[in-house]
PDB file of C-alpha atoms in Angstrom:
ATOM      1  CA  MET A   1     -51.638  10.979   0.580  1.00 73.00           C
ATOM      2  CA  THR A   2     -48.284  11.305  -1.172  1.00 84.00           C
ATOM      3  CA  ARG A   3     -48.154   9.968  -4.702  1.00 93.00           C
ATOM      4  CA  THR A   4     -45.521   7.304  -5.375  1.00 96.00           C
ATOM      5  CA  ARG A   5     -44.113   6.361  -8.782  1.00 96.00           C
ATOM      6  CA  SER A   6     -41.545   3.692  -9.631  1.00 97.00           C
ATOM      7  CA  ALA A   7     -39.406   3.151 -12.703  1.00 97.00           C
ATOM      8  CA  SER A   8     -36.761   0.559 -13.462  1.00 97.00           C
ATOM      9  CA  CYS A   9     -33.743   0.330 -15.709  1.00 97.00           C
ATOM     10  CA  LEU A  10     -33.915  -1.701 -18.923  1.00 97.00           C
ATOM     11  CA  CYS A  11     -33.020  -4.997 -17.243  1.00 98.00           C
ATOM     12  CA  GLY A  12     -35.076  -4.352 -14.088  1.00 97.00           C
ATOM     13  CA  ALA A  13     -32.156  -4.719 -11.667  1.00 98.00           C
ATOM     14  CA  VAL A  14     -32.406  -1.127 -10.362  1.00 98.00           C
ATOM     15  CA  THR A  15     -35.668   0.566  -9.401  1.00 98.00           C
ATOM     16  CA  VAL A  16     -36.083   4.245  -8.595  1.00 98.00           C
ATOM     17  CA  THR A  17     -39.105   5.166  -6.464  1.00 98.00           C
ATOM     18  CA  LEU A  18     -40.249   8.787  -6.482  1.00 97.00           C
ATOM     19  CA  HIS A  19     -42.383  10.210  -3.681  1.00 98.00           C
ATOM     20  CA  GLY A  20     -44.573  13.282  -4.157  1.00 97.00           C
ATOM     21  CA  GLU A  21     -44.227  15.735  -7.016  1.00 96.00           C
ATOM     22  CA  PRO A  22     -41.045  16.839  -8.798  1.00 97.00           C
ATOM     23  CA  ALA A  23     -39.457  20.167  -7.907  1.00 96.00           C
ATOM     24  CA  ALA A  24     -38.904  20.860 -11.617  1.00 96.00           C
ATOM     25  CA  ARG A  25     -39.805  19.380 -15.002  1.00 97.00           C
ATOM     26  CA  ALA A  26     -37.547  20.587 -17.782  1.00 97.00           C
ATOM     27  CA  ASN A  27     -35.511  20.062 -20.920  1.00 98.00           C
ATOM     28  CA  CYS A  28     -31.928  21.109 -20.138  1.00 97.00           C
ATOM     29  CA  HIS A  29     -29.750  22.285 -23.027  1.00 97.00           C
ATOM     30  CA  CYS A  30     -26.613  23.185 -21.042  1.00 94.00           C
ATOM     31  CA  ALA A  31     -23.299  21.955 -22.416  1.00 93.00           C
ATOM     32  CA  THR A  32     -22.532  20.150 -19.154  1.00 91.00           C
ATOM     33  CA  CYS A  33     -25.681  17.988 -19.293  1.00 91.00           C
ATOM     34  CA  ARG A  34     -25.253  17.378 -23.026  1.00 93.00           C
ATOM     35  CA  ASP A  35     -21.675  16.184 -22.579  1.00 91.00           C
ATOM     36  CA  PHE A  36     -22.238  14.289 -19.316  1.00 89.00           C
ATOM     37  CA  TYR A  37     -25.332  12.418 -20.521  1.00 90.00           C
ATOM     38  CA  GLY A  38     -24.306  12.138 -24.191  1.00 92.00           C
ATOM     39  CA  MET A  39     -27.437  13.630 -25.755  1.00 94.00           C
ATOM     40  CA  PRO A  40     -28.475  16.910 -27.415  1.00 96.00           C
ATOM     41  CA  MET A  41     -30.625  17.837 -24.393  1.00 97.00           C
ATOM     42  CA  LEU A  42     -31.629  16.164 -21.150  1.00 96.00           C
ATOM     43  CA  SER A  43     -35.380  15.877 -20.668  1.00 97.00           C
ATOM     44  CA  ALA A  44     -35.902  15.106 -16.988  1.00 97.00           C
ATOM     45  CA  THR A  45     -37.635  15.745 -13.697  1.00 98.00           C
ATOM     46  CA  ALA A  46     -35.755  17.007 -10.627  1.00 97.00           C
ATOM     47  CA  TRP A  47     -36.549  15.700  -7.132  1.00 98.00           C
ATOM     48  CA  GLN A  48     -35.348  16.530  -3.642  1.00 98.00           C
ATOM     49  CA  LEU A  49     -32.968  13.898  -2.253  1.00 96.00           C
ATOM     50  CA  GLU A  50     -35.490  12.658   0.330  1.00 97.00           C
ATOM     51  CA  GLN A  51     -38.115  12.087  -2.399  1.00 98.00           C
ATOM     52  CA  VAL A  52     -36.037   9.410  -4.150  1.00 98.00           C
ATOM     53  CA  SER A  53     -35.252   5.878  -3.033  1.00 98.00           C
ATOM     54  CA  VAL A  54     -33.293   3.298  -5.002  1.00 98.00           C
ATOM     55  CA  THR A  55     -33.348  -0.488  -4.754  1.00 98.00           C
ATOM     56  CA  GLY A  56     -30.844  -2.768  -6.426  1.00 98.00           C
ATOM     57  CA  ALA A  57     -27.110  -2.454  -6.987  1.00 96.00           C
ATOM     58  CA  ASP A  58     -26.115   0.748  -8.745  1.00 97.00           C
ATOM     59  CA  ALA A  59     -22.894   2.540  -9.640  1.00 96.00           C
ATOM     60  CA  THR A  60     -22.154   6.264  -9.551  1.00 96.00           C
ATOM     61  CA  PHE A  61     -19.730   8.316 -11.616  1.00 95.00           C
ATOM     62  CA  PRO A  62     -18.855  11.791 -10.333  1.00 93.00           C
ATOM     63  CA  HIS A  63     -18.293  14.510 -12.908  1.00 91.00           C
ATOM     64  CA  PRO A  64     -14.535  15.113 -13.154  1.00 91.00           C
ATOM     65  CA  SER A  65     -14.764  18.870 -12.496  1.00 91.00           C
ATOM     66  CA  LYS A  66     -18.378  19.822 -11.634  1.00 91.00           C
ATOM     67  CA  SER A  67     -20.494  19.173  -8.570  1.00 92.00           C
ATOM     68  CA  MET A  68     -22.716  16.525 -10.170  1.00 93.00           C
ATOM     69  CA  SER A  69     -22.830  12.782 -10.791  1.00 96.00           C
ATOM     70  CA  ARG A  70     -24.768  10.155 -12.683  1.00 95.00           C
ATOM     71  CA  THR A  71     -25.944   6.813 -11.347  1.00 97.00           C
ATOM     72  CA  TRP A  72     -26.619   3.781 -13.509  1.00 96.00           C
ATOM     73  CA  CYS A  73     -27.314   0.067 -13.478  1.00 98.00           C
ATOM     74  CA  PRO A  74     -24.061  -1.909 -13.748  1.00 98.00           C
ATOM     75  CA  ALA A  75     -25.913  -4.792 -15.439  1.00 98.00           C
ATOM     76  CA  CYS A  76     -27.519  -2.943 -18.390  1.00 98.00           C
ATOM     77  CA  GLY A  77     -25.755   0.440 -18.222  1.00 96.00           C
ATOM     78  CA  GLU A  78     -28.871   2.618 -18.203  1.00 96.00           C
ATOM     79  CA  ILE A  79     -28.626   5.886 -16.270  1.00 95.00           C
ATOM     80  CA  VAL A  80     -31.333   5.822 -13.594  1.00 97.00           C
ATOM     81  CA  PHE A  81     -30.708   9.310 -12.196  1.00 97.00           C
ATOM     82  CA  GLY A  82     -28.170  12.075 -11.936  1.00 95.00           C
ATOM     83  CA  THR A  83     -27.393  14.426  -9.090  1.00 96.00           C
ATOM     84  CA  ASN A  84     -27.177  18.108  -9.975  1.00 92.00           C
ATOM     85  CA  ARG A  85     -25.157  20.871  -8.308  1.00 90.00           C
ATOM     86  CA  LEU A  86     -28.102  21.566  -5.975  1.00 92.00           C
ATOM     87  CA  GLY A  87     -28.060  17.971  -4.702  1.00 94.00           C
ATOM     88  CA  MET A  88     -31.326  17.135  -6.443  1.00 96.00           C
ATOM     89  CA  ARG A  89     -31.926  13.789  -8.141  1.00 97.00           C
ATOM     90  CA  VAL A  90     -32.498  14.253 -11.865  1.00 97.00           C
ATOM     91  CA  VAL A  91     -34.480  11.378 -13.406  1.00 97.00           C
ATOM     92  CA  PRO A  92     -34.436  11.075 -17.214  1.00 97.00           C
ATOM     93  CA  ASN A  93     -37.911  11.219 -18.733  1.00 97.00           C
ATOM     94  CA  SER A  94     -37.120   8.143 -20.835  1.00 95.00           C
ATOM     95  CA  LEU A  95     -37.122   6.074 -17.629  1.00 95.00           C
ATOM     96  CA  ALA A  96     -40.469   7.474 -16.458  1.00 94.00           C
ATOM     97  CA  ALA A  97     -42.051   7.123 -19.907  1.00 96.00           C
ATOM     98  CA  ARG A  98     -41.121   3.442 -20.134  1.00 95.00           C
ATOM     99  CA  ALA A  99     -42.709   2.865 -16.707  1.00 94.00           C
ATOM    100  CA  HIS A 100     -45.954   4.287 -18.137  1.00 93.00           C
ATOM    101  CA  GLY A 101     -46.203   2.221 -21.314  1.00 94.00           C
ATOM    102  CA  GLY A 102     -43.900   4.466 -23.353  1.00 94.00           C
ATOM    103  CA  GLN A 103     -45.854   7.683 -22.740  1.00 95.00           C
ATOM    104  CA  LEU A 104     -44.737  10.317 -20.243  1.00 95.00           C
ATOM    105  CA  PRO A 105     -47.715  11.216 -18.005  1.00 94.00           C
ATOM    106  CA  ASP A 106     -49.014  14.780 -18.238  1.00 95.00           C
ATOM    107  CA  GLU A 107     -47.937  15.540 -14.669  1.00 94.00           C
ATOM    108  CA  LEU A 108     -44.305  14.752 -15.578  1.00 96.00           C
ATOM    109  CA  GLN A 109     -44.193  16.561 -18.929  1.00 97.00           C
ATOM    110  CA  PRO A 110     -41.553  19.320 -19.165  1.00 98.00           C
ATOM    111  CA  THR A 111     -42.797  22.818 -18.385  1.00 97.00           C
ATOM    112  CA  MET A 112     -39.738  24.738 -19.643  1.00 97.00           C
ATOM    113  CA  HIS A 113     -36.411  24.674 -21.459  1.00 97.00           C
ATOM    114  CA  LEU A 114     -33.274  25.594 -19.487  1.00 96.00           C
ATOM    115  CA  PHE A 115     -30.030  27.090 -20.846  1.00 95.00           C
ATOM    116  CA  TYR A 116     -31.648  27.430 -24.262  1.00 97.00           C
ATOM    117  CA  ARG A 117     -28.857  29.778 -25.390  1.00 96.00           C
ATOM    118  CA  GLN A 118     -26.544  26.720 -25.347  1.00 97.00           C
ATOM    119  CA  ARG A 119     -28.866  24.527 -27.438  1.00 97.00           C
ATOM    120  CA  VAL A 120     -27.549  22.448 -30.336  1.00 97.00           C
ATOM    121  CA  ILE A 121     -31.014  21.820 -31.809  1.00 96.00           C
ATOM    122  CA  ASP A 122     -33.964  24.160 -32.073  1.00 97.00           C
ATOM    123  CA  ILE A 123     -37.171  23.011 -30.425  1.00 96.00           C
ATOM    124  CA  VAL A 124     -40.528  24.235 -31.696  1.00 96.00           C
ATOM    125  CA  ASP A 125     -43.043  24.163 -28.846  1.00 96.00           C
ATOM    126  CA  ALA A 126     -44.925  26.580 -26.616  1.00 96.00           C
ATOM    127  CA  LEU A 127     -42.761  26.066 -23.514  1.00 97.00           C
ATOM    128  CA  PRO A 128     -40.774  29.012 -22.146  1.00 96.00           C
ATOM    129  CA  LYS A 129     -37.149  28.854 -23.265  1.00 97.00           C
ATOM    130  CA  TYR A 130     -34.963  30.339 -20.526  1.00 96.00           C
ATOM    131  CA  LEU A 131     -31.690  31.464 -22.063  1.00 96.00           C
ATOM    132  CA  ASP A 132     -29.487  31.079 -18.966  1.00 91.00           C
ATOM    133  CA  GLY A 133     -30.850  28.747 -16.311  1.00 83.00           C
ATOM    134  CA  TRP A 134     -34.409  28.721 -15.000  1.00 78.00           C
ATOM    135  CA  ASP A 135     -35.057  32.397 -14.525  1.00 80.00           C
ATOM    136  CA  GLY A 136     -34.272  35.602 -16.341  1.00 81.00           C
ATOM    137  CA  PRO A 137     -34.859  36.297 -20.013  1.00 83.00           C
ATOM    138  CA  THR A 138     -36.521  33.825 -22.324  1.00 88.00           C
ATOM    139  CA  LEU A 139     -35.956  33.441 -26.046  1.00 87.00           C
ATOM    140  CA  ASP A 140     -39.108  35.422 -26.853  1.00 79.00           C
ATOM    141  CA  SER A 141     -38.299  38.260 -24.458  1.00 62.00           C
ATOM    142  CA  ALA A 142     -34.735  38.574 -25.788  1.00 53.00           C
ATOM    143  CA  HIS A 143     -35.932  39.626 -29.239  1.00 50.00           C
TER     144      HIS A 143
END
């Protein structure tokens, strides 16, 4: 049986339902995510389009020059997911954590850092830190 999880924006007007398991669980440090989401890194899960359903009125803003967008609740302004250049839905971990009493479940915890070369803050943890994307050299292997 496929696992289903739901999370809502701050005001509850928009609900995102996730079916199955995420394709990726990561902390993204790329400049595009930092600028587009307004944070030093985006901690999120990525899902195939067909794994995500949304109820409630939402609004979407396309990136002005990249193949990505972010979708939010027009009532409270919280971003409920983004769409990356691969067409995947990227759900911020803050949304999922709130749906689980403020704690991100183990099965949704990040498993890696992406674009760590572009970071603006250093993170001390045991996760692999891919310098340029999700494959290739990691911080440890580059030294």
